[in-house]
Tab-separated table of C-alpha atoms in Angstrom:
chain	number	residue	atom	x	y	z
A	1	MET	CA	-66.250	109.395	-136.818
A	2	ILE	CA	-65.607	107.246	-139.877
A	3	GLY	CA	-61.842	107.701	-139.736
A	4	ALA	CA	-61.613	106.781	-136.051
A	5	LEU	CA	-63.921	103.772	-136.354
A	6	ALA	CA	-62.138	102.379	-139.382
A	7	ARG	CA	-58.672	103.094	-138.007
A	8	TRP	CA	-59.322	101.446	-134.642
A	9	PHE	CA	-60.934	98.393	-136.161
A	10	TYR	CA	-58.235	97.979	-138.793
A	11	GLN	CA	-55.087	98.962	-136.914
A	12	LEU	CA	-55.948	97.714	-133.427
A	13	LEU	CA	-58.266	94.781	-134.070
A	14	GLY	CA	-57.074	93.729	-137.530
A	15	GLU	CA	-60.566	93.880	-139.025
A	16	GLY	CA	-62.105	95.542	-142.075
A	17	GLY	CA	-59.435	94.944	-144.699
A	18	ASP	CA	-58.553	97.451	-147.402
A	19	ALA	CA	-61.826	99.385	-147.101
A	20	PHE	CA	-61.180	100.155	-143.424
A	21	ALA	CA	-57.509	100.922	-144.092
A	22	ASP	CA	-58.588	103.526	-146.663
A	23	MET	CA	-61.387	105.050	-144.580
A	24	GLY	CA	-59.032	105.210	-141.596
A	25	THR	CA	-57.215	108.046	-143.374
A	26	TRP	CA	-60.289	110.123	-144.224
A	27	ASP	CA	-59.876	112.473	-141.249
A	28	ARG	CA	-56.158	113.035	-141.695
A	29	GLN	CA	-54.592	116.308	-142.780
A	30	GLY	CA	-54.462	116.812	-146.539
A	31	MET	CA	-57.219	114.336	-147.342
A	32	PRO	CA	-60.037	115.521	-149.623
A	33	LEU	CA	-63.404	116.551	-148.241
A	34	ARG	CA	-66.006	113.822	-148.691
A	35	SER	CA	-69.412	114.236	-150.290
A	36	ALA	CA	-72.592	113.506	-148.343
A	37	ALA	CA	-73.006	110.276	-150.309
A	38	GLU	CA	-69.443	109.199	-149.431
A	39	LEU	CA	-70.038	109.955	-145.755
A	40	VAL	CA	-73.260	107.946	-145.703
A	41	GLN	CA	-71.521	105.060	-147.461
A	42	GLY	CA	-68.603	105.298	-145.032
A	43	LEU	CA	-70.906	105.139	-142.007
A	44	GLU	CA	-72.796	102.188	-143.473
A	45	THR	CA	-69.599	100.340	-144.394
A	46	THR	CA	-67.977	100.810	-140.983
A	47	ARG	CA	-71.119	99.818	-139.084
A	48	GLN	CA	-71.716	96.726	-141.226
A	49	GLY	CA	-68.057	95.722	-141.013
A	50	MET	CA	-67.983	96.194	-137.256
A	51	GLN	CA	-71.192	94.221	-136.793
A	52	ALA	CA	-69.926	91.346	-138.961
A	53	ALA	CA	-66.579	91.241	-137.146
A	54	ILE	CA	-68.098	91.302	-133.660
A	55	ALA	CA	-70.627	88.599	-134.579
A	56	SER	CA	-67.842	86.365	-135.909
A	57	TRP	CA	-65.525	86.554	-132.896
A	58	PRO	CA	-65.448	83.383	-130.810
A	59	GLN	CA	-65.393	83.815	-127.039
A	60	ALA	CA	-61.600	83.392	-126.962
A	61	ASN	CA	-61.154	86.484	-129.145
A	62	TRP	CA	-62.821	88.644	-126.494
A	63	GLN	CA	-59.982	87.755	-124.100
A	64	GLN	CA	-57.340	89.151	-126.462
A	65	THR	CA	-55.590	92.352	-125.366
A	66	TYR	CA	-53.455	94.925	-127.159
A	67	PRO	CA	-50.772	97.376	-126.010
A	68	GLY	CA	-52.066	100.692	-124.669
A	69	GLU	CA	-52.677	103.643	-126.990
A	70	GLU	CA	-49.425	105.314	-125.990
A	71	ARG	CA	-46.117	103.488	-126.182
A	72	ASP	CA	-45.404	104.153	-122.502
A	73	GLU	CA	-48.863	103.033	-121.375
A	74	SER	CA	-48.605	99.837	-119.350
A	75	VAL	CA	-52.291	98.910	-119.186
A	76	PRO	CA	-53.350	96.708	-122.113
A	77	ILE	CA	-56.525	97.418	-124.064
A	78	SER	CA	-59.097	94.636	-124.242
A	79	ARG	CA	-61.493	94.153	-127.139
A	80	HIS	CA	-64.317	95.006	-124.733
A	81	TRP	CA	-62.667	98.316	-123.888
A	82	GLY	CA	-61.945	99.080	-127.561
A	83	ILE	CA	-65.584	98.573	-128.554
A	84	TRP	CA	-66.813	100.621	-125.583
A	85	HIS	CA	-64.368	103.418	-126.409
A	86	LEU	CA	-65.628	103.573	-130.005
A	87	ASN	CA	-69.217	103.817	-128.734
A	88	GLU	CA	-68.201	106.616	-126.358
A	89	HIS	CA	-66.549	108.422	-129.261
A	90	ASP	CA	-69.679	108.127	-131.415
A	91	ARG	CA	-71.948	109.369	-128.624
A	92	TYR	CA	-69.739	112.403	-128.117
A	93	GLN	CA	-69.600	113.194	-131.834
A	94	GLY	CA	-73.347	112.642	-132.179
A	95	GLY	CA	-73.922	115.130	-129.364
A	96	GLU	CA	-71.790	117.705	-131.158
A	97	ILE	CA	-73.843	117.220	-134.313
A	98	GLY	CA	-77.066	117.673	-132.335
A	99	ILE	CA	-75.831	120.866	-130.668
A	100	THR	CA	-74.665	122.304	-133.995
A	101	LEU	CA	-78.015	121.574	-135.630
A	102	GLY	CA	-79.857	123.095	-132.669
A	103	MET	CA	-77.774	126.277	-132.802
A	104	ASP	CA	-78.930	126.735	-136.380
A	105	ARG	CA	-82.508	125.829	-135.408
A	106	LEU	CA	-82.398	122.741	-137.614
A	107	PRO	CA	-84.287	119.596	-136.606
A	108	PRO	CA	-82.348	116.513	-135.584
A	109	PRO	CA	-82.172	113.645	-138.064
A	110	ASP	CA	-84.937	111.053	-137.952
A	111	CYS	CA	-83.246	108.096	-136.289
A	112	LYS	CA	-86.323	105.863	-136.169
A	113	SER	CA	-85.565	104.049	-139.396
């Protein structure tokens, strides 16, 4: 989740700076496993960076588009679509985490705070 969020925001939208560039490689082959503390920090950093970027974009920035994900894709990607796609990705991954916890009869995390 962290790698995809950081990579999309940095490579596609040009946001997040060096921290996002680094975290965008976390899920790539050959990268070290991250500790729980690093994962928590990564989630916090990506969420805070995304929130700050989105809040700072003037209306004109929302009209900006980018080439499709694949080089031969002719439909451009809008910022709206990029943000929605990241949310879809997180929902899917969150569901996988919930199923895995349930299979081991572990309670879901407390998401109220």
